[in-house]
Short mmCIF file of C-alpha atoms in Angstrom, two decimals:
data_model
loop_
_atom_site.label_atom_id
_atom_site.label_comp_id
_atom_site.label_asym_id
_atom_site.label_seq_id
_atom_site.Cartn_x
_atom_site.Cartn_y
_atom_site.Cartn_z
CA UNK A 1422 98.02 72.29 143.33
CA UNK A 1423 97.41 74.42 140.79
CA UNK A 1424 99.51 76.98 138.75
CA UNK A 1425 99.30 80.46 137.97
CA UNK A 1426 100.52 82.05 134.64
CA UNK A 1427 103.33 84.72 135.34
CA UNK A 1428 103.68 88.55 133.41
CA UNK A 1429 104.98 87.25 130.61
CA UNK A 1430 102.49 85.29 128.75
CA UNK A 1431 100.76 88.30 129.69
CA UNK A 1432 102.65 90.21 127.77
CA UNK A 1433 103.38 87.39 124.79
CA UNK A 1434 98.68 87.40 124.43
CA UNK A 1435 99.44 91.51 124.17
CA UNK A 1436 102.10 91.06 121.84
CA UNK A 1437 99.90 88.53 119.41
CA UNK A 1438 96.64 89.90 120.06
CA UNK A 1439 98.30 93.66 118.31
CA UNK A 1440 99.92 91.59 114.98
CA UNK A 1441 96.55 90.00 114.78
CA UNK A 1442 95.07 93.50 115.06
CA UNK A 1443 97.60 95.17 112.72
CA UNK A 1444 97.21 92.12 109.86
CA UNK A 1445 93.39 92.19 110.26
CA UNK A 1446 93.40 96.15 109.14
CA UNK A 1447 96.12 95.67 106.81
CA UNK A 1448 94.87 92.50 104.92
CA UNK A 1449 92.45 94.05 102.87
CA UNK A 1450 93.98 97.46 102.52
CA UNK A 1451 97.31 96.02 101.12
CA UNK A 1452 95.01 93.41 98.81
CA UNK A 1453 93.29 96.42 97.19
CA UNK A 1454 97.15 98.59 97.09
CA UNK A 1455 98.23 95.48 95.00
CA UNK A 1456 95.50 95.33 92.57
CA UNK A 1457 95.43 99.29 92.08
CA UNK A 1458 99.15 99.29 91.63
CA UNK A 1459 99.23 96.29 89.73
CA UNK A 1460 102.33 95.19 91.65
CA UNK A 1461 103.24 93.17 94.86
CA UNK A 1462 102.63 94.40 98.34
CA UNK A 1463 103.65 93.61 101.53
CA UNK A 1464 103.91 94.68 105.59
CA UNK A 1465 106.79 94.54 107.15
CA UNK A 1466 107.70 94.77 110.84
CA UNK A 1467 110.96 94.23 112.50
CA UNK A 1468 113.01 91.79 114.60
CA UNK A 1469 116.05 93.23 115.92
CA UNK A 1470 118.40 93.58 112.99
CA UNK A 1471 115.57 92.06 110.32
CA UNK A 1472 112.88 92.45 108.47
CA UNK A 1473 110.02 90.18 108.86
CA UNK A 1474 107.33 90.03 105.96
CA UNK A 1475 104.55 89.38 107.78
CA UNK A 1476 102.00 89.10 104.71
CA UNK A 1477 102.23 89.90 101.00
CA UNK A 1478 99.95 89.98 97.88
CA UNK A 1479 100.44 88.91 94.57
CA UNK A 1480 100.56 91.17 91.69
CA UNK A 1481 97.94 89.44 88.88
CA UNK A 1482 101.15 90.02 86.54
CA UNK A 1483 102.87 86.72 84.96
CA UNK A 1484 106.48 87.93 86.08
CA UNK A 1485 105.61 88.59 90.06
CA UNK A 1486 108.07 88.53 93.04
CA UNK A 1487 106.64 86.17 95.87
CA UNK A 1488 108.04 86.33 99.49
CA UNK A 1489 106.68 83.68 102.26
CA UNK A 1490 105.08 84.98 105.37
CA UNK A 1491 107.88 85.20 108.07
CA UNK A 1492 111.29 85.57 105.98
CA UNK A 1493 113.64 87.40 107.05
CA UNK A 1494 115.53 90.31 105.35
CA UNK A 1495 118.18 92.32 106.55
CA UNK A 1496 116.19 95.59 107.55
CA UNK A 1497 118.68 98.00 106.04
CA UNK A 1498 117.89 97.03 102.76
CA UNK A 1499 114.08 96.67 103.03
CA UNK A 1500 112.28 100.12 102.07
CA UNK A 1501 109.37 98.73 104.75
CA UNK A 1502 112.17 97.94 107.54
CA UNK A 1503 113.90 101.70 106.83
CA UNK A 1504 110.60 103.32 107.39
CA UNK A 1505 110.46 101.68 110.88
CA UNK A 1506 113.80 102.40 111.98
CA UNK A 1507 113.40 106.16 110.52
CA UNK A 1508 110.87 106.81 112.83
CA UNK A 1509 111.92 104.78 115.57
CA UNK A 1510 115.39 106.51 116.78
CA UNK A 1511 115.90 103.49 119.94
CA UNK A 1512 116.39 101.11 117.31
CA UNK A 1513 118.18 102.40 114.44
CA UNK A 1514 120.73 102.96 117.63
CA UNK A 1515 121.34 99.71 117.71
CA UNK A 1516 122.49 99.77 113.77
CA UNK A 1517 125.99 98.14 113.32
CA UNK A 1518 129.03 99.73 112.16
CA UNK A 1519 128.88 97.53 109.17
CA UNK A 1520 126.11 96.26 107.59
CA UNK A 1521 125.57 93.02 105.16
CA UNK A 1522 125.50 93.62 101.42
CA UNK A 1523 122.87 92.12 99.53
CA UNK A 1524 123.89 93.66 96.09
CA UNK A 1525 125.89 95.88 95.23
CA UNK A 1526 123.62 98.41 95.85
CA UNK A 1527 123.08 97.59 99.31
CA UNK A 1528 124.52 100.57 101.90
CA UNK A 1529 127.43 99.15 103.62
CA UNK A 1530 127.83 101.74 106.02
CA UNK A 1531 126.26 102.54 109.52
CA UNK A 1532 126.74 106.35 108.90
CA UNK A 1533 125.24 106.49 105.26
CA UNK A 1534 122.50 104.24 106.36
CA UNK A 1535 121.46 107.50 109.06
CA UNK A 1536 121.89 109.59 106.81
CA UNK A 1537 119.25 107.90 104.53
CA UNK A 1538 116.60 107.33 107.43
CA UNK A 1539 117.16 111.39 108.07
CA UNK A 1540 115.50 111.82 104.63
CA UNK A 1541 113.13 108.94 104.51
CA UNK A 1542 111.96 110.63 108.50
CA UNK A 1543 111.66 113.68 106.22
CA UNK A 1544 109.77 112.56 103.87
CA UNK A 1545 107.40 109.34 104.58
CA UNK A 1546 108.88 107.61 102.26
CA UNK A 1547 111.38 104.79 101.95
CA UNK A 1548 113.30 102.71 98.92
CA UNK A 1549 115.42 100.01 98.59
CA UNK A 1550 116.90 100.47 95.00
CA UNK A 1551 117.70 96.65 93.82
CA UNK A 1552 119.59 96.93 97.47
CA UNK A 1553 117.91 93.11 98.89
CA UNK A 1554 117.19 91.28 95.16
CA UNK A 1555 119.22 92.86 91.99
CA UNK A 1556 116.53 94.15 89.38
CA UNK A 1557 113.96 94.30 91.86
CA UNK A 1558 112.98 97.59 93.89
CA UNK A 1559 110.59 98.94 96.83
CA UNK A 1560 108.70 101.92 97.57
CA UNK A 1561 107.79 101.77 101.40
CA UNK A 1562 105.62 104.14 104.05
CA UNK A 1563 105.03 103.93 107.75
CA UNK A 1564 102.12 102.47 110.00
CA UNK A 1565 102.00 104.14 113.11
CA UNK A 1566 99.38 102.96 116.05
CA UNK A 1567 97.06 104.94 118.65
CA UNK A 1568 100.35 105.87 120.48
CA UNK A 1569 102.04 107.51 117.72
CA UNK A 1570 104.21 104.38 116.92
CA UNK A 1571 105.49 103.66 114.09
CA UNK A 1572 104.56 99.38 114.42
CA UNK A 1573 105.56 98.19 110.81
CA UNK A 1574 105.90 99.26 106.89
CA UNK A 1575 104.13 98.78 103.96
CA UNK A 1576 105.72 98.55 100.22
CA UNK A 1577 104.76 98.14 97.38
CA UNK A 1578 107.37 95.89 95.37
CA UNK A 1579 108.39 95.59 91.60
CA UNK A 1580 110.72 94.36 88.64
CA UNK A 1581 112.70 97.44 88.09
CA UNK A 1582 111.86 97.55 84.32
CA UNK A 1583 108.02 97.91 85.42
CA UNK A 1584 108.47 101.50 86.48
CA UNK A 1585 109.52 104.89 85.30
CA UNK A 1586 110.10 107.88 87.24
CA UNK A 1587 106.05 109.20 87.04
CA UNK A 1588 104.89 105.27 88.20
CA UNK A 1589 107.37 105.70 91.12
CA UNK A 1590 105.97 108.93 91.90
CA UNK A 1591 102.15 107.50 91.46
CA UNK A 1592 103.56 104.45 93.84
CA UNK A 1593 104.90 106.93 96.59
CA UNK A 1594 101.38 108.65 96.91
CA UNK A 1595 99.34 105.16 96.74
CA UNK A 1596 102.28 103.72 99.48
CA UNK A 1597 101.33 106.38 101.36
CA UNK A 1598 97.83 107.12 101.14
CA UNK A 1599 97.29 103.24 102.12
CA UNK A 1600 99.74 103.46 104.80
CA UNK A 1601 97.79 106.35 106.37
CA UNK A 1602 94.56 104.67 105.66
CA UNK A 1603 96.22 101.66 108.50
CA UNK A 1604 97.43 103.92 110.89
CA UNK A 1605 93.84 105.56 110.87
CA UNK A 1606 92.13 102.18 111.33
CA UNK A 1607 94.79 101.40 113.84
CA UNK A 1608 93.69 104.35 116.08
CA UNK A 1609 96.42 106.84 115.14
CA UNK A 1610 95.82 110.60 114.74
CA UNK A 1611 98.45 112.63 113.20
CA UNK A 1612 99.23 115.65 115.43
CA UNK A 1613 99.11 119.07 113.07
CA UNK A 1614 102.57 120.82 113.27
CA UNK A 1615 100.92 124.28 112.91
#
């Protein structure tokens, strides 16, 4: 006898062969985002309710934030988790009514939570105000792949007393600009609106 594999570890080699894709582009793109910020950086994708943090790199400051590779965050807290469910309308269906607090800043709320994505859709951009750590925030922007996707976040994350209004403003355009830079590698062309 012998045994033939079925669909699904098909599917499951698809599946790892697109993370290994995604971290491969991202790597070195999120490496130079956290030296030219001088802060932490990570991508983000999701798993059902949570964010997974699927690599991160070190700010060269003394007082960093470090998150392992694979923890899990509640994604309605995560400013690289909103960005994904902003521009992925299936899932942030599936949003409970109620929603774990992390802080006291965290949105508690199903309804306030779509009302955020509306503006984060809007405008590229995601935070998470001390919402997941108190005294720590997130800027985060989407990655989208050569299907128009949106596959997974990036952030750049800090120590609240780090940043004043015109370094959050400088972080939103480097988030951004970096984010774009992946979904271009990735195979994604934006489609012009005009």
């Amino acid at each position: 006898g012998h045994f033939v594999l079925g669909s699904g570890f098909y599917f499951l080699g698809k599946s790892a062969e697109k993370r290994m894709k995604l971290n491969t582009v991202a790597g070195p793109l999120l490496e130079r985002l956290a030296k030219e910020s001088g802060e932490s950086t990570q991508l983000i994708t999701l798993h059902e309710n949570f964010a997974v943090i699927q690599m991160q790199f070190e700010t060269a400051n003394p007082i960093r934030l470090v998150a392992e590779s694979g923890t899990l965050l509640p994604a309605h807290c995560s400013a690289g988790a909103k960005v994904i469910l902003a521009n992925t309308p299936e899932l942030a269906d599936k949003i409970p009514e109620v929603l774990t607090g992390m802080t006291p800043n965290t949105i508690r709320a199903r309804d306030e939570l779509l009302k955020e994505l509306e503006t984060v859709r809007a405008n590229g951009i995601a935070y998470d105000s001390e919402e997941c750590i108190p005294g720590v925030s997130c800027i985060g922007a989407p990655v989208f792949n050569s299907d128009g996707k949106c596959i997974a976040g990036i952030d750049i994350m800090y120590p609240v007393y780090r940043a004043d209004a015109k370094k959050k403003k400088r972080f939103e355009k480097m988030a951004a600009k970096t984010a774009a830079e992946i979904s271009y590698s990735l195979g994604y062309r934006p489609v012009d609106k005009n």
